[in-house]
PDB file of N, CA and C in Angstrom:
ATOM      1  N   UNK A  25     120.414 102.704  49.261  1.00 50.00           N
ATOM      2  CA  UNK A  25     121.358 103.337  50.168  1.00 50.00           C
ATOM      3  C   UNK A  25     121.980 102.259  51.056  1.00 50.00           C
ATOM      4  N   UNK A  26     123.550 102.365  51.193  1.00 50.00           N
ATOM      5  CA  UNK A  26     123.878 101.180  52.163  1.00 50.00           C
ATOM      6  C   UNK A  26     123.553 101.349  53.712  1.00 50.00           C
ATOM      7  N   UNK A  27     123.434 100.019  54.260  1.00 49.00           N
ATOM      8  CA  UNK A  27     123.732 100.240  55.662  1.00 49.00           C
ATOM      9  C   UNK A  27     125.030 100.975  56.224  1.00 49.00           C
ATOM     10  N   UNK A  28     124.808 101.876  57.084  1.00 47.00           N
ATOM     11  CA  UNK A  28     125.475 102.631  58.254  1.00 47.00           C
ATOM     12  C   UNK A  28     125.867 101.229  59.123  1.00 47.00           C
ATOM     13  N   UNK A  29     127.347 100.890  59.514  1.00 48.00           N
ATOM     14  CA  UNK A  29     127.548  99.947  60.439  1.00 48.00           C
ATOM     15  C   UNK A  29     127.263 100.643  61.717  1.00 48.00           C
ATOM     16  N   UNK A  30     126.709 100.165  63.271  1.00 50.00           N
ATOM     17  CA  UNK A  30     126.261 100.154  64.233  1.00 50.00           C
ATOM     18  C   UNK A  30     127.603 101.632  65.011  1.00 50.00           C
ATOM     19  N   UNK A  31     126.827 102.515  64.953  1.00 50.00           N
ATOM     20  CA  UNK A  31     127.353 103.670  65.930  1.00 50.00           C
ATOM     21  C   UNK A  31     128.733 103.955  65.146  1.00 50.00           C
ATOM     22  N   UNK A  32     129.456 103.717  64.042  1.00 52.00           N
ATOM     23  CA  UNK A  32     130.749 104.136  63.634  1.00 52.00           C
ATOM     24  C   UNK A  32     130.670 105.032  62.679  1.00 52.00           C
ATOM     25  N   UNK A  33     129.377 105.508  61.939  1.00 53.00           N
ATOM     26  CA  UNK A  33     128.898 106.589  60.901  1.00 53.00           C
ATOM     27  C   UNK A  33     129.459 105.711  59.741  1.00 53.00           C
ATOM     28  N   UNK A  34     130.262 104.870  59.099  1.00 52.00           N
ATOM     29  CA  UNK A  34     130.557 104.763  58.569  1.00 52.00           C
ATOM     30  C   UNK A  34     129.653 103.452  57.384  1.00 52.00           C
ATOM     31  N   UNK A  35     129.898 103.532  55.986  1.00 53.00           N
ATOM     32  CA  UNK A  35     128.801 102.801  55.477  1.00 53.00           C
ATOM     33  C   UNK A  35     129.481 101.507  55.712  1.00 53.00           C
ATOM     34  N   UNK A  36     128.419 100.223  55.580  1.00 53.00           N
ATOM     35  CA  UNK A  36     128.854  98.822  55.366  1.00 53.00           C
ATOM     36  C   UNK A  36     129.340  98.767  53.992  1.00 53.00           C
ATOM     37  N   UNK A  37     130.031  97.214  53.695  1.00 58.00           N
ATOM     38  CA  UNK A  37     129.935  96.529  52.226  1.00 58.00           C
ATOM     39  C   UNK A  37     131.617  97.298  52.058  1.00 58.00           C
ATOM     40  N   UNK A  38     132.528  97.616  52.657  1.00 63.00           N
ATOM     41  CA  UNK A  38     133.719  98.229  52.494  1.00 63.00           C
ATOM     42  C   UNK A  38     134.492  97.820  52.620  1.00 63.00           C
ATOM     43  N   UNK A  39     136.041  97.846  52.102  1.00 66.00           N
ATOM     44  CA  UNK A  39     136.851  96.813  52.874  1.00 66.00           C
ATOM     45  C   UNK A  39     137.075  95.763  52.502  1.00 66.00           C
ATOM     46  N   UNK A  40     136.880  94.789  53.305  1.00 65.00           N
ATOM     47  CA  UNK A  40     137.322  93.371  53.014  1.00 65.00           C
ATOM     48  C   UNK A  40     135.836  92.981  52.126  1.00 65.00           C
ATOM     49  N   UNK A  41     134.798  93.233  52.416  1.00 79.00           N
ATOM     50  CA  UNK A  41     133.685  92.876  52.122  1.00 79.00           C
ATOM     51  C   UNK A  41     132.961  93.521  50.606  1.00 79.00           C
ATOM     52  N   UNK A  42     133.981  94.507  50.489  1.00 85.00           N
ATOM     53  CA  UNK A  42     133.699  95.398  48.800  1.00 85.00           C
ATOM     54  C   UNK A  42     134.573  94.305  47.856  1.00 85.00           C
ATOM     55  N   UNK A  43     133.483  93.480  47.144  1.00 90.00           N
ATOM     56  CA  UNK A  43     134.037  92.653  45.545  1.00 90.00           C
ATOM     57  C   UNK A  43     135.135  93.274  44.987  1.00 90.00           C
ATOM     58  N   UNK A  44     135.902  92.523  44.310  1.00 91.00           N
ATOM     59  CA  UNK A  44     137.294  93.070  43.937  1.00 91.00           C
ATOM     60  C   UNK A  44     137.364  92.231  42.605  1.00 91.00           C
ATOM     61  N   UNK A  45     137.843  92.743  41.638  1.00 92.00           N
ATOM     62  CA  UNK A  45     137.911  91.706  40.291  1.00 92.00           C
ATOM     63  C   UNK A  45     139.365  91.343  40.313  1.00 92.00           C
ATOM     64  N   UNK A  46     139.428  90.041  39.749  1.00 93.00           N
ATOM     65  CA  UNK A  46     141.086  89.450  39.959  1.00 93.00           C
ATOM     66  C   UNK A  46     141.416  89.654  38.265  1.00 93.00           C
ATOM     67  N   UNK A  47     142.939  89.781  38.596  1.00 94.00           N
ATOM     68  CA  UNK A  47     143.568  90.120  37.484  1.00 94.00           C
ATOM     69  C   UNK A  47     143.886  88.504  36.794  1.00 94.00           C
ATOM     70  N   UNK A  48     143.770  88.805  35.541  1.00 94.00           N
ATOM     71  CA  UNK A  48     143.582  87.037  34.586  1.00 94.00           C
ATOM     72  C   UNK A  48     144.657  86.475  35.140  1.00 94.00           C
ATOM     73  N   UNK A  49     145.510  86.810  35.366  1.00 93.00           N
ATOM     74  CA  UNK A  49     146.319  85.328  36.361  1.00 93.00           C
ATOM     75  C   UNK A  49     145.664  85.159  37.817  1.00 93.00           C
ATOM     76  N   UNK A  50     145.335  85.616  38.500  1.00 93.00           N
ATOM     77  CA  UNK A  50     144.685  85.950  39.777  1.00 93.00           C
ATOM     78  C   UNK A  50     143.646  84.712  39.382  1.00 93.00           C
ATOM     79  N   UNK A  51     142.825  84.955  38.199  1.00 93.00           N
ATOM     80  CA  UNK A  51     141.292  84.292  38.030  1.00 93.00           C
ATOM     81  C   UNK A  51     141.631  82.772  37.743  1.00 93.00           C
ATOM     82  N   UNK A  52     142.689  82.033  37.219  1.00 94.00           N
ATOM     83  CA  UNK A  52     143.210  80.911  37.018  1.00 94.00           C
ATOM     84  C   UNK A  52     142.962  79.877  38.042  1.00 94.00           C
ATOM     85  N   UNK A  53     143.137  80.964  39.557  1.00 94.00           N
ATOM     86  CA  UNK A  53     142.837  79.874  40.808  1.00 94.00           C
ATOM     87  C   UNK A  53     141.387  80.507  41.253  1.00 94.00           C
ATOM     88  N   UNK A  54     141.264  81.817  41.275  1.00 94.00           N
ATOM     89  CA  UNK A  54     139.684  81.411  41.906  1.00 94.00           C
ATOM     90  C   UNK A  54     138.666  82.346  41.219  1.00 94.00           C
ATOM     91  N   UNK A  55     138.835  81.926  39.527  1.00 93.00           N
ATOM     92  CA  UNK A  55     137.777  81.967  39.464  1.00 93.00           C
ATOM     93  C   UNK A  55     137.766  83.763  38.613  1.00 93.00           C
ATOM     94  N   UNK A  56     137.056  84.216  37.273  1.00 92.00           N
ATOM     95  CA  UNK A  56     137.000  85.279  36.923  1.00 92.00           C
ATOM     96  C   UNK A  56     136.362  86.557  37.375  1.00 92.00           C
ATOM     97  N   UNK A  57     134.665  86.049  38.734  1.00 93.00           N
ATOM     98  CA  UNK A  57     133.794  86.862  38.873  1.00 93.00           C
ATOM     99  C   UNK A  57     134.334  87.894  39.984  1.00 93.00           C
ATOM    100  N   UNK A  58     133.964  88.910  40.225  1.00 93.00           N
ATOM    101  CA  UNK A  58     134.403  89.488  41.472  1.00 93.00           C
ATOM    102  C   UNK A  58     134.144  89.041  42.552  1.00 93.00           C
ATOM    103  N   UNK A  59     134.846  88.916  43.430  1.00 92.00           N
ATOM    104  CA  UNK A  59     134.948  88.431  44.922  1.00 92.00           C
ATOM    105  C   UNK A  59     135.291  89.584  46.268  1.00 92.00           C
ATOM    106  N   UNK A  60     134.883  89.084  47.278  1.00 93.00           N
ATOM    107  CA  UNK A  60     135.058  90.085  48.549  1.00 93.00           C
ATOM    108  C   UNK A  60     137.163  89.751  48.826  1.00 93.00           C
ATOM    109  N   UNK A  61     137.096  90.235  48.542  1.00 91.00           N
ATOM    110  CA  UNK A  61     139.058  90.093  49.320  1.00 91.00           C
ATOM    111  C   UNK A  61     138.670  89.145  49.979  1.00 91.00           C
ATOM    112  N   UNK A  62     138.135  88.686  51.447  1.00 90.00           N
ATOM    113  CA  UNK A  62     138.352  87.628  52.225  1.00 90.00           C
ATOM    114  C   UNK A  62     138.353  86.158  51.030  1.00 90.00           C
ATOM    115  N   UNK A  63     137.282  85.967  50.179  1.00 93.00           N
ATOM    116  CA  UNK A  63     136.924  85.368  49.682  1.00 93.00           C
ATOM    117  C   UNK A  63     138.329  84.895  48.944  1.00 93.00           C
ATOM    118  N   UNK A  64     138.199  85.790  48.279  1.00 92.00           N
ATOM    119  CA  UNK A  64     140.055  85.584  47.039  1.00 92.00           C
ATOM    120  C   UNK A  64     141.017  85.144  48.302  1.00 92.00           C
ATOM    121  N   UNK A  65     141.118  85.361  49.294  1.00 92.00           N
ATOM    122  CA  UNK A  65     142.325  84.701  50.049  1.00 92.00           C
ATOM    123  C   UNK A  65     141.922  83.386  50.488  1.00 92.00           C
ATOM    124  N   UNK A  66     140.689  83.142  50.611  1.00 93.00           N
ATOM    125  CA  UNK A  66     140.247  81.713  51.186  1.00 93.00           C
ATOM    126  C   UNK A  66     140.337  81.106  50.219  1.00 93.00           C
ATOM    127  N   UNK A  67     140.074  81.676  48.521  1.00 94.00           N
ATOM    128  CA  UNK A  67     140.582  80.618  47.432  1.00 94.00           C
ATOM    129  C   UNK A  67     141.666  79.854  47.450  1.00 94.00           C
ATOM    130  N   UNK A  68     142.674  81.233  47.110  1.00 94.00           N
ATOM    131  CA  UNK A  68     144.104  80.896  47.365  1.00 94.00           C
ATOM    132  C   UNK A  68     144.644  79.602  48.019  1.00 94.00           C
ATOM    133  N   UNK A  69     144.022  79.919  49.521  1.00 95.00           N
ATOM    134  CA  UNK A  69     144.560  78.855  50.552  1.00 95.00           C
ATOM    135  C   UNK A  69     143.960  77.792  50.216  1.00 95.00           C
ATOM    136  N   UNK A  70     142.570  77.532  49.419  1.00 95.00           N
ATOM    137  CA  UNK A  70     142.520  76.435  49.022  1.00 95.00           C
ATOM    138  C   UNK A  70     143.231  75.563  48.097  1.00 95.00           C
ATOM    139  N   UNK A  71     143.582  76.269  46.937  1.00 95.00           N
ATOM    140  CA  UNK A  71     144.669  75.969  46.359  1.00 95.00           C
ATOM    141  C   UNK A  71     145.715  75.242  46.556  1.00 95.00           C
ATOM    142  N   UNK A  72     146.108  75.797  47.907  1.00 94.00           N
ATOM    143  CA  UNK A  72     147.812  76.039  47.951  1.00 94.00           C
ATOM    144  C   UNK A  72     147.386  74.488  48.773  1.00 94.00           C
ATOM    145  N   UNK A  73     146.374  74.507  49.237  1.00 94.00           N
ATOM    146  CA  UNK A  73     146.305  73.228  50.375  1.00 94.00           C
ATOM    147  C   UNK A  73     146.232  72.060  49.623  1.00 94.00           C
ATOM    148  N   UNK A  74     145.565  72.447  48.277  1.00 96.00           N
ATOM    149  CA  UNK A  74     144.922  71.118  47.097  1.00 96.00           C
ATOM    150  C   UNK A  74     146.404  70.327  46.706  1.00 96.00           C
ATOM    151  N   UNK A  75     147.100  71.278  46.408  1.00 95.00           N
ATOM    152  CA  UNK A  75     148.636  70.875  45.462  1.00 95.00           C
ATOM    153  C   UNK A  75     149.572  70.794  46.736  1.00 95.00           C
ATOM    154  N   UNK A  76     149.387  71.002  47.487  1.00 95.00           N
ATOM    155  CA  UNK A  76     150.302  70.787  48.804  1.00 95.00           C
ATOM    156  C   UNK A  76     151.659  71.687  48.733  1.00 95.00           C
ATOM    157  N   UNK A  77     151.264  72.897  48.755  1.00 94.00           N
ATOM    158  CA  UNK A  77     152.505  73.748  48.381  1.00 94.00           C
ATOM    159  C   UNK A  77     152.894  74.760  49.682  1.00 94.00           C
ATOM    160  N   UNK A  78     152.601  74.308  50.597  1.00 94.00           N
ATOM    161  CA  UNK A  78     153.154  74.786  51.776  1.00 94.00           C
ATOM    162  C   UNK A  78     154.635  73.854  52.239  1.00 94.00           C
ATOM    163  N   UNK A  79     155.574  74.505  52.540  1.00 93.00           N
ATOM    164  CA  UNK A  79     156.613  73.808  53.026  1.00 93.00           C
ATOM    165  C   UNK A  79     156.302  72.956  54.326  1.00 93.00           C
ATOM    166  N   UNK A  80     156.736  71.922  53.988  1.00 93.00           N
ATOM    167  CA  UNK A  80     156.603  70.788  55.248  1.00 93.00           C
ATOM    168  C   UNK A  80     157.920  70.955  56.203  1.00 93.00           C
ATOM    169  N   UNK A  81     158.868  71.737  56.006  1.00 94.00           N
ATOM    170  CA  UNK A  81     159.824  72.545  57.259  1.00 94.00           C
ATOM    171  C   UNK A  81     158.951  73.594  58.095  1.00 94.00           C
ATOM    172  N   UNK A  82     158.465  74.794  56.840  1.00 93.00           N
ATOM    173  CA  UNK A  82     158.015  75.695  57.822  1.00 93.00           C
ATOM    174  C   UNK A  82     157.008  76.085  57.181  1.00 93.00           C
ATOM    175  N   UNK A  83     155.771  75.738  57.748  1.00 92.00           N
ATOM    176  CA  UNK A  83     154.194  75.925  57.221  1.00 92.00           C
ATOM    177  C   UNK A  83     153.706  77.478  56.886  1.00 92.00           C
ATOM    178  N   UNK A  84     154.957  78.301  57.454  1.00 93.00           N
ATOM    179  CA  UNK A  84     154.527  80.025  57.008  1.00 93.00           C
ATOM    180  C   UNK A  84     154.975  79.898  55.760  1.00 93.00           C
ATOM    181  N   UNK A  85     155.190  79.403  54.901  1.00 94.00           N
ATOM    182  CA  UNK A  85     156.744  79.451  54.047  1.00 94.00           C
ATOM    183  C   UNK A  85     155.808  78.923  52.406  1.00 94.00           C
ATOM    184  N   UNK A  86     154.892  79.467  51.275  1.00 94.00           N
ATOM    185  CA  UNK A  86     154.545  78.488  50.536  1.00 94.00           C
ATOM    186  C   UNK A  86     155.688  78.639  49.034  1.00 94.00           C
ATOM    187  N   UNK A  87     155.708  77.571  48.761  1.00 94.00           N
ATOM    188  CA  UNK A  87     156.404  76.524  47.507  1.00 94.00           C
ATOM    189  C   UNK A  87     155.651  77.006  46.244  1.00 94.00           C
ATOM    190  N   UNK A  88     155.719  78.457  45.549  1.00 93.00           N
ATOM    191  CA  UNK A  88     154.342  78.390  44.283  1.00 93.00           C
ATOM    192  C   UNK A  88     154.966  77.725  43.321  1.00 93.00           C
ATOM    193  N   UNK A  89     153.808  76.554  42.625  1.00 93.00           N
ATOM    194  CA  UNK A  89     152.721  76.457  41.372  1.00 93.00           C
ATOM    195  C   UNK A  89     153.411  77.463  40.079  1.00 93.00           C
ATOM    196  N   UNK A  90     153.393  76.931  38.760  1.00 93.00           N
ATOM    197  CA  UNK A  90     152.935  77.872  38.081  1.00 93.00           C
ATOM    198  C   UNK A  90     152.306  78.781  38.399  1.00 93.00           C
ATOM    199  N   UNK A  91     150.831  78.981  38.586  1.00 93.00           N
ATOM    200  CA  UNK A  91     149.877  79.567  38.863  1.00 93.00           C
ATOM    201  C   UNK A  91     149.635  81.285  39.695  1.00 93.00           C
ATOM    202  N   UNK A  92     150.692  80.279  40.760  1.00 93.00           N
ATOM    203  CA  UNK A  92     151.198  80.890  42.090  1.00 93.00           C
ATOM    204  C   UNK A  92     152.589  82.425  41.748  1.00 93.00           C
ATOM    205  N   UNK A  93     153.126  81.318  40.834  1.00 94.00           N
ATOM    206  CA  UNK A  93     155.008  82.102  40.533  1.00 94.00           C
ATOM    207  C   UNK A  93     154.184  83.399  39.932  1.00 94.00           C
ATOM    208  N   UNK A  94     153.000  83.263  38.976  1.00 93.00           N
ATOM    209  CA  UNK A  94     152.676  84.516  38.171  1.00 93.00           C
ATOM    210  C   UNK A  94     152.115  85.627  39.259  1.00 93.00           C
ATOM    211  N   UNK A  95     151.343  85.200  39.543  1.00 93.00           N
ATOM    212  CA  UNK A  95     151.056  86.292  41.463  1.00 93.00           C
ATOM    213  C   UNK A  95     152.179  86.837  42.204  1.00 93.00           C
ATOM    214  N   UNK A  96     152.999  86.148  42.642  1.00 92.00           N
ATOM    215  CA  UNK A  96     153.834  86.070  43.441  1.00 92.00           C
ATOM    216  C   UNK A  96     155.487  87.028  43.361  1.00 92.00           C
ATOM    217  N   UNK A  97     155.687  86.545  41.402  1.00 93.00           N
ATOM    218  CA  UNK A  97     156.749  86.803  40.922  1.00 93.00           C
ATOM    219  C   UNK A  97     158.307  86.036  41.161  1.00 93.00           C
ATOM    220  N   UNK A  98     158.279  85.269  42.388  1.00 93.00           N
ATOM    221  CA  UNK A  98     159.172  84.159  42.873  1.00 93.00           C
ATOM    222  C   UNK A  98     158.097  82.883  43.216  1.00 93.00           C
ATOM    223  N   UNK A  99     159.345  82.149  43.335  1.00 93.00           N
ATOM    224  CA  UNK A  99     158.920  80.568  43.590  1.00 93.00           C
ATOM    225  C   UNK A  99     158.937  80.191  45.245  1.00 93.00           C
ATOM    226  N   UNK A 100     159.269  80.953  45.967  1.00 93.00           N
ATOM    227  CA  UNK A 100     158.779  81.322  47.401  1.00 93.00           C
ATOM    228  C   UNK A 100     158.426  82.527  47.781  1.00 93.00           C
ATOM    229  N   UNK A 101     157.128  82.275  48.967  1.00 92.00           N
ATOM    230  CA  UNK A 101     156.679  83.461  49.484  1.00 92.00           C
ATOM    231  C   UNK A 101     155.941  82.701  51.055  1.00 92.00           C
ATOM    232  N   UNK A 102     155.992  84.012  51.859  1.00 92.00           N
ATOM    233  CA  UNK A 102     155.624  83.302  53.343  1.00 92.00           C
ATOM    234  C   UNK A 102     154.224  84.293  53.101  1.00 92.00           C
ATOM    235  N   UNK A 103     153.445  83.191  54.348  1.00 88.00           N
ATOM    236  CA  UNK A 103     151.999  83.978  54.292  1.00 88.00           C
ATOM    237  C   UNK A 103     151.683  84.906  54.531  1.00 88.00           C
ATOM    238  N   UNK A 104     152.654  85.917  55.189  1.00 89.00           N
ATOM    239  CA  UNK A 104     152.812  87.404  55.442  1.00 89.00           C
ATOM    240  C   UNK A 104     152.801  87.946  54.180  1.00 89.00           C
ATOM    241  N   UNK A 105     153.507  87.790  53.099  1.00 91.00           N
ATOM    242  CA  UNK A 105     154.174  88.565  51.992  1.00 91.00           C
ATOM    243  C   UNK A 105     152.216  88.483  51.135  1.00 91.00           C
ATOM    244  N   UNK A 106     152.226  87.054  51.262  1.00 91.00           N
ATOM    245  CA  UNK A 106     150.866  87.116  50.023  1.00 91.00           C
ATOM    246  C   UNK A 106     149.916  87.893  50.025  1.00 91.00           C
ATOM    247  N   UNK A 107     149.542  88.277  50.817  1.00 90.00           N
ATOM    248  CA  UNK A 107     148.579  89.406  50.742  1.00 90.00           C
ATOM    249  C   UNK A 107     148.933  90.738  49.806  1.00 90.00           C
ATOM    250  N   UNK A 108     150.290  91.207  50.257  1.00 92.00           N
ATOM    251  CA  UNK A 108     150.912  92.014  49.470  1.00 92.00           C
ATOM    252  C   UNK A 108     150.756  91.947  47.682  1.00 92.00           C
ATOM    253  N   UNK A 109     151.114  90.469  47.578  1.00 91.00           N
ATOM    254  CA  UNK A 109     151.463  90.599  46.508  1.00 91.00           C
ATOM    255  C   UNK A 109     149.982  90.038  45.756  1.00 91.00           C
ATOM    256  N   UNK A 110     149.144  89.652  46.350  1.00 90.00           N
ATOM    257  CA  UNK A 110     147.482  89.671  45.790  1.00 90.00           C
ATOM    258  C   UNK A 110     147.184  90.851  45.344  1.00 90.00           C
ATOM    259  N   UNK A 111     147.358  91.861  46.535  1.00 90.00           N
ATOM    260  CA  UNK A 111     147.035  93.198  46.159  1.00 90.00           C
ATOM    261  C   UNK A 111     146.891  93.657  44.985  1.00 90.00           C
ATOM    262  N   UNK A 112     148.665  93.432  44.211  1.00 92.00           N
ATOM    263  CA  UNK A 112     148.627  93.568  43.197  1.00 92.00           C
ATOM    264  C   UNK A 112     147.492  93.327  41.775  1.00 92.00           C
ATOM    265  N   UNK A 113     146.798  92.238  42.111  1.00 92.00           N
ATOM    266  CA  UNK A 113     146.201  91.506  41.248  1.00 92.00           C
ATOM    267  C   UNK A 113     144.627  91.804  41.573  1.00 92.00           C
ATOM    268  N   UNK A 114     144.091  92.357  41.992  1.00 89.00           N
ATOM    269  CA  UNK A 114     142.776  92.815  42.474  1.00 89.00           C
ATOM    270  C   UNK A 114     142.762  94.583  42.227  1.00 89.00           C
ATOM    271  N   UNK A 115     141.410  94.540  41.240  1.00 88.00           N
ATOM    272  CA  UNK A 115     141.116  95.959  41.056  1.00 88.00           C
ATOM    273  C   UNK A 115     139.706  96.473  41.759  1.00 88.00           C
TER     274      UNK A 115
END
């Protein structure tokens, strides 16, 4: 049975913290096993930091990768949008 989080009735392990499987382009950067959402976005940003694909004008702003364009669907996206379009790619 899961933990009850502290006075909210509600169970733990939900959310950001419930494993999510990435869709085969998704798994290219981090990986095939299921992950917590936070996790898959901390990949990502590792990524994006490895290949240096953040714009050096405006650091909200990233430059995708192959990798990236298949997630994404364009060759720019700001760090607001990515989440959105992760979504997509996580079941």
């Amino acid at each position: 049975m899961a933990k009850e989080s502290s006075g909210t009735g509600r169970k733990a392990g939900g959310g950001l913290a419930r494993p999510v499987t990435p869709s085969p382009d998704l798994a290219q950067i981090v990986g095939k096993d299921p992950l917590p959402r936070s996790e898959v976005v901390s990949k990502v940003w590792d990524h994006i930091r490895k290949n240096n694909l953040q714009n050096p004008q405006n650091k909200r702003e990233i430059v995708a990768d192959d990798k990236l364009q298949k997630i994404f669907g364009k060759d720019r996206c700001t760090m607001f949008e990515m989440n959105k379009h992760l979504s997509k790619h996580l079941s």
